[in-house]
Coordinates of C-alpha atoms in Angstrom, one line a residue:
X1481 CA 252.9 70.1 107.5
X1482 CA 251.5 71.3 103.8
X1483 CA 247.4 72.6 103.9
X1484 CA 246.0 72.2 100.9
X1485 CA 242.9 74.7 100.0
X1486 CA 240.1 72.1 100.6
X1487 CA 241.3 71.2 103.9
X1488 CA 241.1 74.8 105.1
X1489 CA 237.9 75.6 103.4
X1490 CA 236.7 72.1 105.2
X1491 CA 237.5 73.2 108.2
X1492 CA 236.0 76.8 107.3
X1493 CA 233.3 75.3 106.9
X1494 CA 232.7 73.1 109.5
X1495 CA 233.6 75.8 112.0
X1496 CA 230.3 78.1 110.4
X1497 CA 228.7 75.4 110.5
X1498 CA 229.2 75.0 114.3
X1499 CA 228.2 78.6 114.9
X1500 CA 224.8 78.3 112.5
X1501 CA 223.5 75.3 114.6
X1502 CA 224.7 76.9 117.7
X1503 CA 221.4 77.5 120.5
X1504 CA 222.6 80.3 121.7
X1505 CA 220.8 83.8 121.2
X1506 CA 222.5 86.2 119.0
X1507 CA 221.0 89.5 118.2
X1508 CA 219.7 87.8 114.3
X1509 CA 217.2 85.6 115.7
X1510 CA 216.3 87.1 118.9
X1511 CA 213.5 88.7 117.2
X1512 CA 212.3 85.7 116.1
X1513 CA 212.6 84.2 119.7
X1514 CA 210.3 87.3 121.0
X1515 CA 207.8 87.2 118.4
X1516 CA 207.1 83.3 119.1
X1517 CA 206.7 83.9 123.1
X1518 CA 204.2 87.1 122.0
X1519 CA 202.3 84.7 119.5
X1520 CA 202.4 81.4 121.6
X1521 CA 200.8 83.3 124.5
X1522 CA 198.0 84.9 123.0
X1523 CA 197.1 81.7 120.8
X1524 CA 196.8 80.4 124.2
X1525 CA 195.0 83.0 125.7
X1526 CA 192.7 82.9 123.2
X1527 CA 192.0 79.4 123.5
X1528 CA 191.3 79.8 126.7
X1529 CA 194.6 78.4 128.5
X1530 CA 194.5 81.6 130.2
X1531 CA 196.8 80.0 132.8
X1532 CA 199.6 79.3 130.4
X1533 CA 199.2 83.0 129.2
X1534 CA 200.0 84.2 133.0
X1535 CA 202.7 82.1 133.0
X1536 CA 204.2 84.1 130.5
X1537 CA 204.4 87.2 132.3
X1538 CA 207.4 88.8 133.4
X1539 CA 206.4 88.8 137.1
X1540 CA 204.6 85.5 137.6
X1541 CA 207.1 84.0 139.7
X1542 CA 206.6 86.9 142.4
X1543 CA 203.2 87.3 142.1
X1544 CA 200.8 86.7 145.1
X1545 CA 198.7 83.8 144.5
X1546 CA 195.2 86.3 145.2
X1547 CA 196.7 88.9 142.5
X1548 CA 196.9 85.8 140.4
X1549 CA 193.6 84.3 140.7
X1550 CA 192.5 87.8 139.8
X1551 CA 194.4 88.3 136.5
X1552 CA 192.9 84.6 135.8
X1553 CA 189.1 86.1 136.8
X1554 CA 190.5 89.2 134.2
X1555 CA 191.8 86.9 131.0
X1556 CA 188.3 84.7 131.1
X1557 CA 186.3 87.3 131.7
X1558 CA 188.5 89.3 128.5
X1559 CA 188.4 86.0 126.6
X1560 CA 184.3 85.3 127.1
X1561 CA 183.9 89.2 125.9
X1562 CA 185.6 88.6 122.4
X1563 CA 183.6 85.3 122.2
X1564 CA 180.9 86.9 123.0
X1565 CA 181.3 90.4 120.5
X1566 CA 183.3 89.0 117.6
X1567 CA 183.1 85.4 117.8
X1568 CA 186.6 84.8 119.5
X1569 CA 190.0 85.1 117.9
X1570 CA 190.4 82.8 115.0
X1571 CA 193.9 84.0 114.3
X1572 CA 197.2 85.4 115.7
X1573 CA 199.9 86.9 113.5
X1574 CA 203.4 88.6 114.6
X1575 CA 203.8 90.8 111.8
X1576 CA 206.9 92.7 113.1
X1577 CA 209.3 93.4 116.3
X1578 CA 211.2 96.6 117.2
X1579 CA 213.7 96.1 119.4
X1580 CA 213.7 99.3 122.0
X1581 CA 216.8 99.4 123.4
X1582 CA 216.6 102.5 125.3
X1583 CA 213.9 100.7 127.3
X1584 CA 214.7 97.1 127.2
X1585 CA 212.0 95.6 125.6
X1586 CA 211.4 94.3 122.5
X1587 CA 207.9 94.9 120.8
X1588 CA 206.2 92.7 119.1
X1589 CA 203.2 93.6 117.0
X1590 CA 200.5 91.3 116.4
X1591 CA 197.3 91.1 114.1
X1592 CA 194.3 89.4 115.5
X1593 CA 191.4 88.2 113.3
X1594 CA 188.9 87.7 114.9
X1595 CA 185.4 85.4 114.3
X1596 CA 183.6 88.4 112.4
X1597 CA 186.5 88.5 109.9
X1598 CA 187.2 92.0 111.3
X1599 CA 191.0 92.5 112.7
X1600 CA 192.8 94.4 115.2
X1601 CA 196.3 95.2 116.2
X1602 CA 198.8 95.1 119.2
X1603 CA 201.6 95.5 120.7
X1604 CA 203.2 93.4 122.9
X1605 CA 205.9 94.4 125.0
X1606 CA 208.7 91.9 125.9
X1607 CA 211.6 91.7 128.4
X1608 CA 214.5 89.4 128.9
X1609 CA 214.3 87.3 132.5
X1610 CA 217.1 84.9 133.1
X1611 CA 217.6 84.6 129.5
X1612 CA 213.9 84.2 128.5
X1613 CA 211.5 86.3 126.7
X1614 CA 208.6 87.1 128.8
X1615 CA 205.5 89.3 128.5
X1616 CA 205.7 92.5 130.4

């Protein structure tokens, strides 16, 4: 059987192709995968789905529902005081991740604006559960 070049770079190609659509974490976008749990959850938080921001947590599965319903009590009561002092959050950037592998957690660091225009910034740290990003 003769190959000709354009059936091999075909196949190349198709085969790069396959990996580059691929699902699967690899250490280039897994970053990326951190940094949108970090933002999603405090874009939530601050709009008051304070619930889906504990859901986020690295520990939510195993925490008892009365430490719960106080970390609930905590994020509204954290939520009303930004409301209250700078007008809430109108705005939550990722602006760049470190990946602390000593530790095991990635870091995301975030920018909030907040309703008085002025601006703050976090860190977030992250840690791999079952193959999901979740806020430690």
């Amino acid at each position: 059987m003769v190959f000709n070049g354009s059936l091999i770079v075909l196949l190349t190609a198709a085969a790069l192709l396959q990996v580059g659509c691929s699902d699967k974490e690899t250490p280039q976008n897994k970053p990326k995968l951190a940094t949108e749990v970090a933002q999603q959850s405090y874009e939530a938080l601050y709009e008051g789905k304070c619930e889906d921001y504990l859901k986020a947590r690295a520990n939510y599965d195993t925490m008892p529902e009365s430490y719960r319903k106080a970390l609930l009590t905590t994020y509204r009561q954290h939520v009303a005081e930004v409301k209250r002092n700078h007008n809430g959050v109108t705005k939550v950037e990722a602006t760049r991740t470190v990946n602390d592998t000593v530790m095991g957690v990635m870091q995301v660091y975030m920018n909030l604006t907040y309703g008085d225009k002025t601006q703050e910034e976090i860190m977030v740290p992250l840690v791999k559960v079952n193959d999901e990003w979740k806020l430690k």
